[in-house]
Amino acid sequence: MYKHFFKRIFDFLAALIGLVVLSPLFIFITIGLYIANRGKPFFFQKRSGRNAKPFYIVKFKTMNDKRDQDGNLLPDAERLTRIGVFVRKTSLDEIPQFINILKGDMSLIGPRPLLPEYENFYDATQKRRSEITPGITGWAQVNGRNAISWEERFRLDVWYVDHVSFALDLKILLLTIQKTIKSEGINDANGNIKEAFDKYMIRKNG
């Protein structure tokens, strides 16, 4: 009952309350990033949602669009703004995803949504991670996040799909808050999820 009904109600209320409570911080960060990124405070990217249905995730834009003399984007570390470092380190870049939750694209807890182009590389078991709505945080994120392998991330995601409950979601939420305060497992400036996934697929199919 919780998985198919109450989870959505919990998500909606949590996101609504979260946006209201964090609205002063939301406005402050938006203005700061608007200035730092020359009018572009938000980052939009297509991701895979429930049943692989694509949607656009929204996050705070922590990197500017500076390019080299050939028109290519500079490395991530060189484009990360000062306010972007703070926003990313504290995971505040995830706040705009409350909007995705209100729309029904995302859940508070669930497997992290990945790029649609990855869908063709999943095996039958890994594809099961899309049986539920993706989340801002999840079982894999509180059990290692970027420190664990892709195989382990997918295994944890599928385990969560089979064990969804209010008690488990509450546990994940509390662990996420704890790890955020301690800044554990946060993406660093050199983190490149696409590059890491590409290397994983080469090893898997190589």
JSON list of C-alpha atoms in Angstrom, two decimals:
[
{"chain": "A", "resi": 1, "resn": "MET", "atom": "CA", "xyz": [0.00, 0.00, 0.00]},
{"chain": "A", "resi": 2, "resn": "TYR", "atom": "CA", "xyz": [2.79, 2.42, 0.91]},
{"chain": "A", "resi": 3, "resn": "LYS", "atom": "CA", "xyz": [4.77, 1.71, -2.28]},
{"chain": "A", "resi": 4, "resn": "HIS", "atom": "CA", "xyz": [1.83, 2.31, -4.60]},
{"chain": "A", "resi": 5, "resn": "PHE", "atom": "CA", "xyz": [-0.12, 5.03, -2.77]},
{"chain": "A", "resi": 6, "resn": "PHE", "atom": "CA", "xyz": [1.18, 6.58, 0.45]},
{"chain": "A", "resi": 7, "resn": "LYS", "atom": "CA", "xyz": [4.73, 7.02, -0.85]},
{"chain": "A", "resi": 8, "resn": "ARG", "atom": "CA", "xyz": [3.49, 9.57, -3.41]},
{"chain": "A", "resi": 9, "resn": "ILE", "atom": "CA", "xyz": [1.54, 11.48, -0.75]},
{"chain": "A", "resi": 10, "resn": "PHE", "atom": "CA", "xyz": [4.59, 11.50, 1.52]},
{"chain": "A", "resi": 11, "resn": "ASP", "atom": "CA", "xyz": [6.79, 12.73, -1.34]},
{"chain": "A", "resi": 12, "resn": "PHE", "atom": "CA", "xyz": [4.43, 15.54, -2.30]},
{"chain": "A", "resi": 13, "resn": "LEU", "atom": "CA", "xyz": [4.00, 16.83, 1.24]},
{"chain": "A", "resi": 14, "resn": "ALA", "atom": "CA", "xyz": [7.72, 16.57, 2.02]},
{"chain": "A", "resi": 15, "resn": "ALA", "atom": "CA", "xyz": [8.68, 18.43, -1.16]},
{"chain": "A", "resi": 16, "resn": "LEU", "atom": "CA", "xyz": [6.08, 21.15, -0.58]},
{"chain": "A", "resi": 17, "resn": "ILE", "atom": "CA", "xyz": [7.16, 21.68, 3.02]},
{"chain": "A", "resi": 18, "resn": "GLY", "atom": "CA", "xyz": [10.80, 21.56, 2.01]},
{"chain": "A", "resi": 19, "resn": "LEU", "atom": "CA", "xyz": [10.39, 24.27, -0.62]},
{"chain": "A", "resi": 20, "resn": "VAL", "atom": "CA", "xyz": [8.50, 26.51, 1.79]},
{"chain": "A", "resi": 21, "resn": "VAL", "atom": "CA", "xyz": [11.02, 26.08, 4.62]},
{"chain": "A", "resi": 22, "resn": "LEU", "atom": "CA", "xyz": [14.04, 26.44, 2.34]},
{"chain": "A", "resi": 23, "resn": "SER", "atom": "CA", "xyz": [12.58, 29.25, 0.21]},
{"chain": "A", "resi": 24, "resn": "PRO", "atom": "CA", "xyz": [14.88, 31.96, 1.67]},
{"chain": "A", "resi": 25, "resn": "LEU", "atom": "CA", "xyz": [17.93, 29.79, 0.97]},
{"chain": "A", "resi": 26, "resn": "PHE", "atom": "CA", "xyz": [16.53, 28.86, -2.44]},
{"chain": "A", "resi": 27, "resn": "ILE", "atom": "CA", "xyz": [16.18, 32.54, -3.39]},
{"chain": "A", "resi": 28, "resn": "PHE", "atom": "CA", "xyz": [19.64, 33.44, -2.03]},
{"chain": "A", "resi": 29, "resn": "ILE", "atom": "CA", "xyz": [21.37, 30.64, -3.97]},
{"chain": "A", "resi": 30, "resn": "THR", "atom": "CA", "xyz": [19.40, 31.42, -7.12]},
{"chain": "A", "resi": 31, "resn": "ILE", "atom": "CA", "xyz": [20.52, 35.06, -7.04]},
{"chain": "A", "resi": 32, "resn": "GLY", "atom": "CA", "xyz": [24.13, 34.09, -6.32]},
{"chain": "A", "resi": 33, "resn": "LEU", "atom": "CA", "xyz": [24.27, 31.58, -9.15]},
{"chain": "A", "resi": 34, "resn": "TYR", "atom": "CA", "xyz": [22.44, 33.96, -11.49]},
{"chain": "A", "resi": 35, "resn": "ILE", "atom": "CA", "xyz": [25.31, 36.39, -11.02]},
{"chain": "A", "resi": 36, "resn": "ALA", "atom": "CA", "xyz": [28.08, 33.77, -11.11]},
{"chain": "A", "resi": 37, "resn": "ASN", "atom": "CA", "xyz": [26.71, 32.00, -14.20]},
{"chain": "A", "resi": 38, "resn": "ARG", "atom": "CA", "xyz": [25.65, 35.10, -16.12]},
{"chain": "A", "resi": 39, "resn": "GLY", "atom": "CA", "xyz": [21.91, 34.61, -15.86]},
{"chain": "A", "resi": 40, "resn": "LYS", "atom": "CA", "xyz": [21.81, 30.80, -15.68]},
{"chain": "A", "resi": 41, "resn": "PRO", "atom": "CA", "xyz": [21.17, 29.65, -12.10]},
{"chain": "A", "resi": 42, "resn": "PHE", "atom": "CA", "xyz": [19.62, 26.31, -13.06]},
{"chain": "A", "resi": 43, "resn": "PHE", "atom": "CA", "xyz": [20.85, 23.19, -14.82]},
{"chain": "A", "resi": 44, "resn": "PHE", "atom": "CA", "xyz": [18.43, 21.04, -16.83]},
{"chain": "A", "resi": 45, "resn": "GLN", "atom": "CA", "xyz": [19.22, 17.58, -18.15]},
{"chain": "A", "resi": 46, "resn": "LYS", "atom": "CA", "xyz": [17.16, 14.74, -19.59]},
{"chain": "A", "resi": 47, "resn": "ARG", "atom": "CA", "xyz": [17.08, 11.68, -17.34]},
{"chain": "A", "resi": 48, "resn": "SER", "atom": "CA", "xyz": [15.24, 8.35, -17.28]},
{"chain": "A", "resi": 49, "resn": "GLY", "atom": "CA", "xyz": [12.26, 8.17, -14.96]},
{"chain": "A", "resi": 50, "resn": "ARG", "atom": "CA", "xyz": [9.88, 5.41, -13.94]},
{"chain": "A", "resi": 51, "resn": "ASN", "atom": "CA", "xyz": [9.56, 2.73, -16.64]},
{"chain": "A", "resi": 52, "resn": "ALA", "atom": "CA", "xyz": [12.40, 4.53, -18.49]},
{"chain": "A", "resi": 53, "resn": "LYS", "atom": "CA", "xyz": [10.12, 7.49, -19.32]},
{"chain": "A", "resi": 54, "resn": "PRO", "atom": "CA", "xyz": [12.37, 10.53, -19.89]},
{"chain": "A", "resi": 55, "resn": "PHE", "atom": "CA", "xyz": [11.99, 13.79, -17.97]},
{"chain": "A", "resi": 56, "resn": "TYR", "atom": "CA", "xyz": [14.12, 16.87, -17.33]},
{"chain": "A", "resi": 57, "resn": "ILE", "atom": "CA", "xyz": [15.81, 17.01, -13.95]},
{"chain": "A", "resi": 58, "resn": "VAL", "atom": "CA", "xyz": [16.45, 20.48, -12.52]},
{"chain": "A", "resi": 59, "resn": "LYS", "atom": "CA", "xyz": [19.40, 21.31, -10.25]},
{"chain": "A", "resi": 60, "resn": "PHE", "atom": "CA", "xyz": [21.31, 24.40, -9.28]},
{"chain": "A", "resi": 61, "resn": "LYS", "atom": "CA", "xyz": [23.99, 25.12, -11.88]},
{"chain": "A", "resi": 62, "resn": "THR", "atom": "CA", "xyz": [27.31, 24.91, -10.03]},
{"chain": "A", "resi": 63, "resn": "MET", "atom": "CA", "xyz": [29.58, 25.33, -13.07]},
{"chain": "A", "resi": 64, "resn": "ASN", "atom": "CA", "xyz": [29.81, 28.18, -15.57]},
{"chain": "A", "resi": 65, "resn": "ASP", "atom": "CA", "xyz": [30.03, 27.75, -19.36]},
{"chain": "A", "resi": 66, "resn": "LYS", "atom": "CA", "xyz": [33.57, 29.04, -19.92]},
{"chain": "A", "resi": 67, "resn": "ARG", "atom": "CA", "xyz": [35.28, 27.63, -23.00]},
{"chain": "A", "resi": 68, "resn": "ASP", "atom": "CA", "xyz": [38.80, 27.52, -24.41]},
{"chain": "A", "resi": 69, "resn": "GLN", "atom": "CA", "xyz": [39.96, 29.29, -27.55]},
{"chain": "A", "resi": 70, "resn": "ASP", "atom": "CA", "xyz": [38.65, 26.41, -29.68]},
{"chain": "A", "resi": 71, "resn": "GLY", "atom": "CA", "xyz": [35.15, 26.68, -28.24]},
{"chain": "A", "resi": 72, "resn": "ASN", "atom": "CA", "xyz": [35.39, 23.58, -26.05]},
{"chain": "A", "resi": 73, "resn": "LEU", "atom": "CA", "xyz": [34.16, 23.65, -22.46]},
{"chain": "A", "resi": 74, "resn": "LEU", "atom": "CA", "xyz": [36.96, 23.92, -19.92]},
{"chain": "A", "resi": 75, "resn": "PRO", "atom": "CA", "xyz": [37.46, 21.01, -17.47]},
{"chain": "A", "resi": 76, "resn": "ASP", "atom": "CA", "xyz": [34.84, 20.75, -14.71]},
{"chain": "A", "resi": 77, "resn": "ALA", "atom": "CA", "xyz": [37.31, 21.81, -12.01]},
{"chain": "A", "resi": 78, "resn": "GLU", "atom": "CA", "xyz": [38.02, 25.07, -13.83]},
{"chain": "A", "resi": 79, "resn": "ARG", "atom": "CA", "xyz": [34.34, 25.89, -14.38]},
{"chain": "A", "resi": 80, "resn": "LEU", "atom": "CA", "xyz": [33.19, 25.24, -10.82]},
{"chain": "A", "resi": 81, "resn": "THR", "atom": "CA", "xyz": [32.31, 28.62, -9.30]},
{"chain": "A", "resi": 82, "resn": "ARG", "atom": "CA", "xyz": [33.03, 29.64, -5.70]},
{"chain": "A", "resi": 83, "resn": "ILE", "atom": "CA", "xyz": [29.38, 29.56, -4.74]},
{"chain": "A", "resi": 84, "resn": "GLY", "atom": "CA", "xyz": [29.09, 26.36, -6.76]},
{"chain": "A", "resi": 85, "resn": "VAL", "atom": "CA", "xyz": [31.70, 24.69, -4.55]},
{"chain": "A", "resi": 86, "resn": "PHE", "atom": "CA", "xyz": [29.65, 25.51, -1.46]},
{"chain": "A", "resi": 87, "resn": "VAL", "atom": "CA", "xyz": [26.34, 24.48, -3.04]},
{"chain": "A", "resi": 88, "resn": "ARG", "atom": "CA", "xyz": [27.75, 21.16, -4.26]},
{"chain": "A", "resi": 89, "resn": "LYS", "atom": "CA", "xyz": [29.65, 20.36, -1.04]},
{"chain": "A", "resi": 90, "resn": "THR", "atom": "CA", "xyz": [26.49, 20.84, 1.02]},
{"chain": "A", "resi": 91, "resn": "SER", "atom": "CA", "xyz": [24.30, 19.04, -1.57]},
{"chain": "A", "resi": 92, "resn": "LEU", "atom": "CA", "xyz": [22.13, 22.16, -1.83]},
{"chain": "A", "resi": 93, "resn": "ASP", "atom": "CA", "xyz": [22.25, 21.76, -5.61]},
{"chain": "A", "resi": 94, "resn": "GLU", "atom": "CA", "xyz": [19.58, 19.08, -5.13]},
{"chain": "A", "resi": 95, "resn": "ILE", "atom": "CA", "xyz": [16.96, 21.49, -3.71]},
{"chain": "A", "resi": 96, "resn": "PRO", "atom": "CA", "xyz": [15.34, 22.34, -7.10]},
{"chain": "A", "resi": 97, "resn": "GLN", "atom": "CA", "xyz": [14.53, 18.64, -7.51]},
{"chain": "A", "resi": 98, "resn": "PHE", "atom": "CA", "xyz": [11.69, 19.21, -5.04]},
{"chain": "A", "resi": 99, "resn": "ILE", "atom": "CA", "xyz": [9.99, 20.71, -8.10]},
{"chain": "A", "resi": 100, "resn": "ASN", "atom": "CA", "xyz": [10.49, 17.41, -9.93]},
{"chain": "A", "resi": 101, "resn": "ILE", "atom": "CA", "xyz": [8.90, 15.65, -6.96]},
{"chain": "A", "resi": 102, "resn": "LEU", "atom": "CA", "xyz": [5.85, 17.93, -6.99]},
{"chain": "A", "resi": 103, "resn": "LYS", "atom": "CA", "xyz": [5.43, 17.20, -10.71]},
{"chain": "A", "resi": 104, "resn": "GLY", "atom": "CA", "xyz": [5.66, 13.46, -10.07]},
{"chain": "A", "resi": 105, "resn": "ASP", "atom": "CA", "xyz": [8.87, 12.95, -12.06]},
{"chain": "A", "resi": 106, "resn": "MET", "atom": "CA", "xyz": [10.83, 12.02, -8.96]},
{"chain": "A", "resi": 107, "resn": "SER", "atom": "CA", "xyz": [10.47, 10.71, -5.45]},
{"chain": "A", "resi": 108, "resn": "LEU", "atom": "CA", "xyz": [12.30, 11.74, -2.30]},
{"chain": "A", "resi": 109, "resn": "ILE", "atom": "CA", "xyz": [13.79, 8.25, -2.00]},
{"chain": "A", "resi": 110, "resn": "GLY", "atom": "CA", "xyz": [14.60, 5.97, -4.93]},
{"chain": "A", "resi": 111, "resn": "PRO", "atom": "CA", "xyz": [17.31, 4.97, -7.41]},
{"chain": "A", "resi": 112, "resn": "ARG", "atom": "CA", "xyz": [19.11, 8.01, -8.80]},
{"chain": "A", "resi": 113, "resn": "PRO", "atom": "CA", "xyz": [17.89, 8.86, -12.34]},
{"chain": "A", "resi": 114, "resn": "LEU", "atom": "CA", "xyz": [20.56, 8.33, -14.98]},
{"chain": "A", "resi": 115, "resn": "LEU", "atom": "CA", "xyz": [20.91, 9.44, -18.60]},
{"chain": "A", "resi": 116, "resn": "PRO", "atom": "CA", "xyz": [18.45, 7.82, -21.07]},
{"chain": "A", "resi": 117, "resn": "GLU", "atom": "CA", "xyz": [21.35, 6.72, -23.28]},
{"chain": "A", "resi": 118, "resn": "TYR", "atom": "CA", "xyz": [22.39, 4.23, -20.59]},
{"chain": "A", "resi": 119, "resn": "GLU", "atom": "CA", "xyz": [19.14, 2.24, -20.87]},
{"chain": "A", "resi": 120, "resn": "ASN", "atom": "CA", "xyz": [20.42, 0.08, -23.73]},
{"chain": "A", "resi": 121, "resn": "PHE", "atom": "CA", "xyz": [23.35, -1.14, -21.64]},
{"chain": "A", "resi": 122, "resn": "TYR", "atom": "CA", "xyz": [21.47, -2.48, -18.61]},
{"chain": "A", "resi": 123, "resn": "ASP", "atom": "CA", "xyz": [20.93, -6.21, -18.22]},
{"chain": "A", "resi": 124, "resn": "ALA", "atom": "CA", "xyz": [17.50, -7.58, -17.28]},
{"chain": "A", "resi": 125, "resn": "THR", "atom": "CA", "xyz": [18.11, -7.28, -13.54]},
{"chain": "A", "resi": 126, "resn": "GLN", "atom": "CA", "xyz": [19.56, -3.77, -13.71]},
{"chain": "A", "resi": 127, "resn": "LYS", "atom": "CA", "xyz": [16.56, -2.56, -15.71]},
{"chain": "A", "resi": 128, "resn": "ARG", "atom": "CA", "xyz": [14.36, -3.33, -12.71]},
{"chain": "A", "resi": 129, "resn": "ARG", "atom": "CA", "xyz": [15.66, -0.17, -11.02]},
{"chain": "A", "resi": 130, "resn": "SER", "atom": "CA", "xyz": [13.22, 1.78, -13.21]},
{"chain": "A", "resi": 131, "resn": "GLU", "atom": "CA", "xyz": [10.19, -0.10, -11.85]},
{"chain": "A", "resi": 132, "resn": "ILE", "atom": "CA", "xyz": [9.74, 2.71, -9.32]},
{"chain": "A", "resi": 133, "resn": "THR", "atom": "CA", "xyz": [10.09, 6.49, -9.46]},
{"chain": "A", "resi": 134, "resn": "PRO", "atom": "CA", "xyz": [13.72, 7.67, -9.18]},
{"chain": "A", "resi": 135, "resn": "GLY", "atom": "CA", "xyz": [14.74, 9.66, -6.12]},
{"chain": "A", "resi": 136, "resn": "ILE", "atom": "CA", "xyz": [16.89, 12.51, -4.87]},
{"chain": "A", "resi": 137, "resn": "THR", "atom": "CA", "xyz": [18.66, 10.05, -2.59]},
{"chain": "A", "resi": 138, "resn": "GLY", "atom": "CA", "xyz": [18.53, 6.30, -2.29]},
{"chain": "A", "resi": 139, "resn": "TRP", "atom": "CA", "xyz": [19.82, 3.09, -0.74]},
{"chain": "A", "resi": 140, "resn": "ALA", "atom": "CA", "xyz": [22.95, 3.14, -2.92]},
{"chain": "A", "resi": 141, "resn": "GLN", "atom": "CA", "xyz": [23.70, 6.75, -1.97]},
{"chain": "A", "resi": 142, "resn": "VAL", "atom": "CA", "xyz": [23.74, 6.03, 1.78]},
{"chain": "A", "resi": 143, "resn": "ASN", "atom": "CA", "xyz": [25.83, 2.90, 1.25]},
{"chain": "A", "resi": 144, "resn": "GLY", "atom": "CA", "xyz": [28.84, 4.37, -0.47]},
{"chain": "A", "resi": 145, "resn": "ARG", "atom": "CA", "xyz": [27.56, 6.62, -3.28]},
{"chain": "A", "resi": 146, "resn": "ASN", "atom": "CA", "xyz": [30.60, 7.33, -5.48]},
{"chain": "A", "resi": 147, "resn": "ALA", "atom": "CA", "xyz": [32.90, 5.06, -3.44]},
{"chain": "A", "resi": 148, "resn": "ILE", "atom": "CA", "xyz": [31.24, 1.84, -4.66]},
{"chain": "A", "resi": 149, "resn": "SER", "atom": "CA", "xyz": [31.24, 0.16, -8.07]},
{"chain": "A", "resi": 150, "resn": "TRP", "atom": "CA", "xyz": [28.46, 0.51, -10.62]},
{"chain": "A", "resi": 151, "resn": "GLU", "atom": "CA", "xyz": [27.63, -3.18, -10.16]},
{"chain": "A", "resi": 152, "resn": "GLU", "atom": "CA", "xyz": [27.11, -2.57, -6.45]},
{"chain": "A", "resi": 153, "resn": "ARG", "atom": "CA", "xyz": [25.05, 0.59, -7.07]},
{"chain": "A", "resi": 154, "resn": "PHE", "atom": "CA", "xyz": [22.70, -1.29, -9.37]},
{"chain": "A", "resi": 155, "resn": "ARG", "atom": "CA", "xyz": [22.46, -4.22, -6.95]},
{"chain": "A", "resi": 156, "resn": "LEU", "atom": "CA", "xyz": [21.50, -1.85, -4.13]},
{"chain": "A", "resi": 157, "resn": "ASP", "atom": "CA", "xyz": [18.98, -0.06, -6.35]},
{"chain": "A", "resi": 158, "resn": "VAL", "atom": "CA", "xyz": [17.22, -3.32, -7.24]},
{"chain": "A", "resi": 159, "resn": "TRP", "atom": "CA", "xyz": [17.31, -4.43, -3.60]},
{"chain": "A", "resi": 160, "resn": "TYR", "atom": "CA", "xyz": [15.50, -1.21, -2.70]},
{"chain": "A", "resi": 161, "resn": "VAL", "atom": "CA", "xyz": [12.84, -1.83, -5.36]},
{"chain": "A", "resi": 162, "resn": "ASP", "atom": "CA", "xyz": [12.06, -5.16, -3.68]},
{"chain": "A", "resi": 163, "resn": "HIS", "atom": "CA", "xyz": [12.06, -3.79, -0.12]},
{"chain": "A", "resi": 164, "resn": "VAL", "atom": "CA", "xyz": [10.34, -0.38, -0.33]},
{"chain": "A", "resi": 165, "resn": "SER", "atom": "CA", "xyz": [8.68, 0.59, 2.95]},
{"chain": "A", "resi": 166, "resn": "PHE", "atom": "CA", "xyz": [8.08, 3.69, 5.02]},
{"chain": "A", "resi": 167, "resn": "ALA", "atom": "CA", "xyz": [10.56, 2.47, 7.66]},
{"chain": "A", "resi": 168, "resn": "LEU", "atom": "CA", "xyz": [13.27, 1.98, 5.03]},
{"chain": "A", "resi": 169, "resn": "ASP", "atom": "CA", "xyz": [12.60, 5.37, 3.45]},
{"chain": "A", "resi": 170, "resn": "LEU", "atom": "CA", "xyz": [12.81, 7.05, 6.85]},
{"chain": "A", "resi": 171, "resn": "LYS", "atom": "CA", "xyz": [16.11, 5.26, 7.55]},
{"chain": "A", "resi": 172, "resn": "ILE", "atom": "CA", "xyz": [17.55, 6.39, 4.19]},
{"chain": "A", "resi": 173, "resn": "LEU", "atom": "CA", "xyz": [16.39, 9.95, 4.79]},
{"chain": "A", "resi": 174, "resn": "LEU", "atom": "CA", "xyz": [18.06, 10.11, 8.22]},
{"chain": "A", "resi": 175, "resn": "LEU", "atom": "CA", "xyz": [21.27, 8.56, 6.88]},
{"chain": "A", "resi": 176, "resn": "THR", "atom": "CA", "xyz": [21.28, 11.06, 4.00]},
{"chain": "A", "resi": 177, "resn": "ILE", "atom": "CA", "xyz": [21.01, 13.97, 6.42]},
{"chain": "A", "resi": 178, "resn": "GLN", "atom": "CA", "xyz": [23.84, 12.51, 8.51]},
{"chain": "A", "resi": 179, "resn": "LYS", "atom": "CA", "xyz": [26.13, 12.00, 5.50]},
{"chain": "A", "resi": 180, "resn": "THR", "atom": "CA", "xyz": [25.32, 15.45, 4.11]},
{"chain": "A", "resi": 181, "resn": "ILE", "atom": "CA", "xyz": [26.30, 17.09, 7.41]},
{"chain": "A", "resi": 182, "resn": "LYS", "atom": "CA", "xyz": [29.55, 15.11, 7.39]},
{"chain": "A", "resi": 183, "resn": "SER", "atom": "CA", "xyz": [30.04, 15.78, 3.63]},
{"chain": "A", "resi": 184, "resn": "GLU", "atom": "CA", "xyz": [30.54, 12.07, 2.97]},
{"chain": "A", "resi": 185, "resn": "GLY", "atom": "CA", "xyz": [30.44, 10.78, -0.60]},
{"chain": "A", "resi": 186, "resn": "ILE", "atom": "CA", "xyz": [29.84, 14.18, -2.19]},
{"chain": "A", "resi": 187, "resn": "ASN", "atom": "CA", "xyz": [30.81, 14.59, -5.82]},
{"chain": "A", "resi": 188, "resn": "ASP", "atom": "CA", "xyz": [34.09, 16.48, -6.15]},
{"chain": "A", "resi": 189, "resn": "ALA", "atom": "CA", "xyz": [34.94, 19.00, -8.86]},
{"chain": "A", "resi": 190, "resn": "ASN", "atom": "CA", "xyz": [36.64, 16.34, -10.94]},
{"chain": "A", "resi": 191, "resn": "GLY", "atom": "CA", "xyz": [33.75, 13.91, -10.76]},
{"chain": "A", "resi": 192, "resn": "ASN", "atom": "CA", "xyz": [32.41, 12.84, -14.16]},
{"chain": "A", "resi": 193, "resn": "ILE", "atom": "CA", "xyz": [29.56, 10.36, -13.95]},
{"chain": "A", "resi": 194, "resn": "LYS", "atom": "CA", "xyz": [29.41, 9.82, -17.73]},
{"chain": "A", "resi": 195, "resn": "GLU", "atom": "CA", "xyz": [33.11, 9.04, -17.96]},
{"chain": "A", "resi": 196, "resn": "ALA", "atom": "CA", "xyz": [32.89, 6.65, -15.01]},
{"chain": "A", "resi": 197, "resn": "PHE", "atom": "CA", "xyz": [29.87, 4.85, -16.49]},
{"chain": "A", "resi": 198, "resn": "ASP", "atom": "CA", "xyz": [31.53, 4.57, -19.92]},
{"chain": "A", "resi": 199, "resn": "LYS", "atom": "CA", "xyz": [34.57, 2.93, -18.34]},
{"chain": "A", "resi": 200, "resn": "TYR", "atom": "CA", "xyz": [32.28, 0.55, -16.46]},
{"chain": "A", "resi": 201, "resn": "MET", "atom": "CA", "xyz": [30.50, -0.50, -19.66]},
{"chain": "A", "resi": 202, "resn": "ILE", "atom": "CA", "xyz": [33.81, -1.05, -21.47]},
{"chain": "A", "resi": 203, "resn": "ARG", "atom": "CA", "xyz": [34.92, -3.41, -18.70]},
{"chain": "A", "resi": 204, "resn": "LYS", "atom": "CA", "xyz": [31.52, -5.13, -18.60]},
{"chain": "A", "resi": 205, "resn": "ASN", "atom": "CA", "xyz": [31.26, -5.76, -22.34]},
{"chain": "A", "resi": 206, "resn": "GLY", "atom": "CA", "xyz": [34.94, -5.80, -23.21]}
]
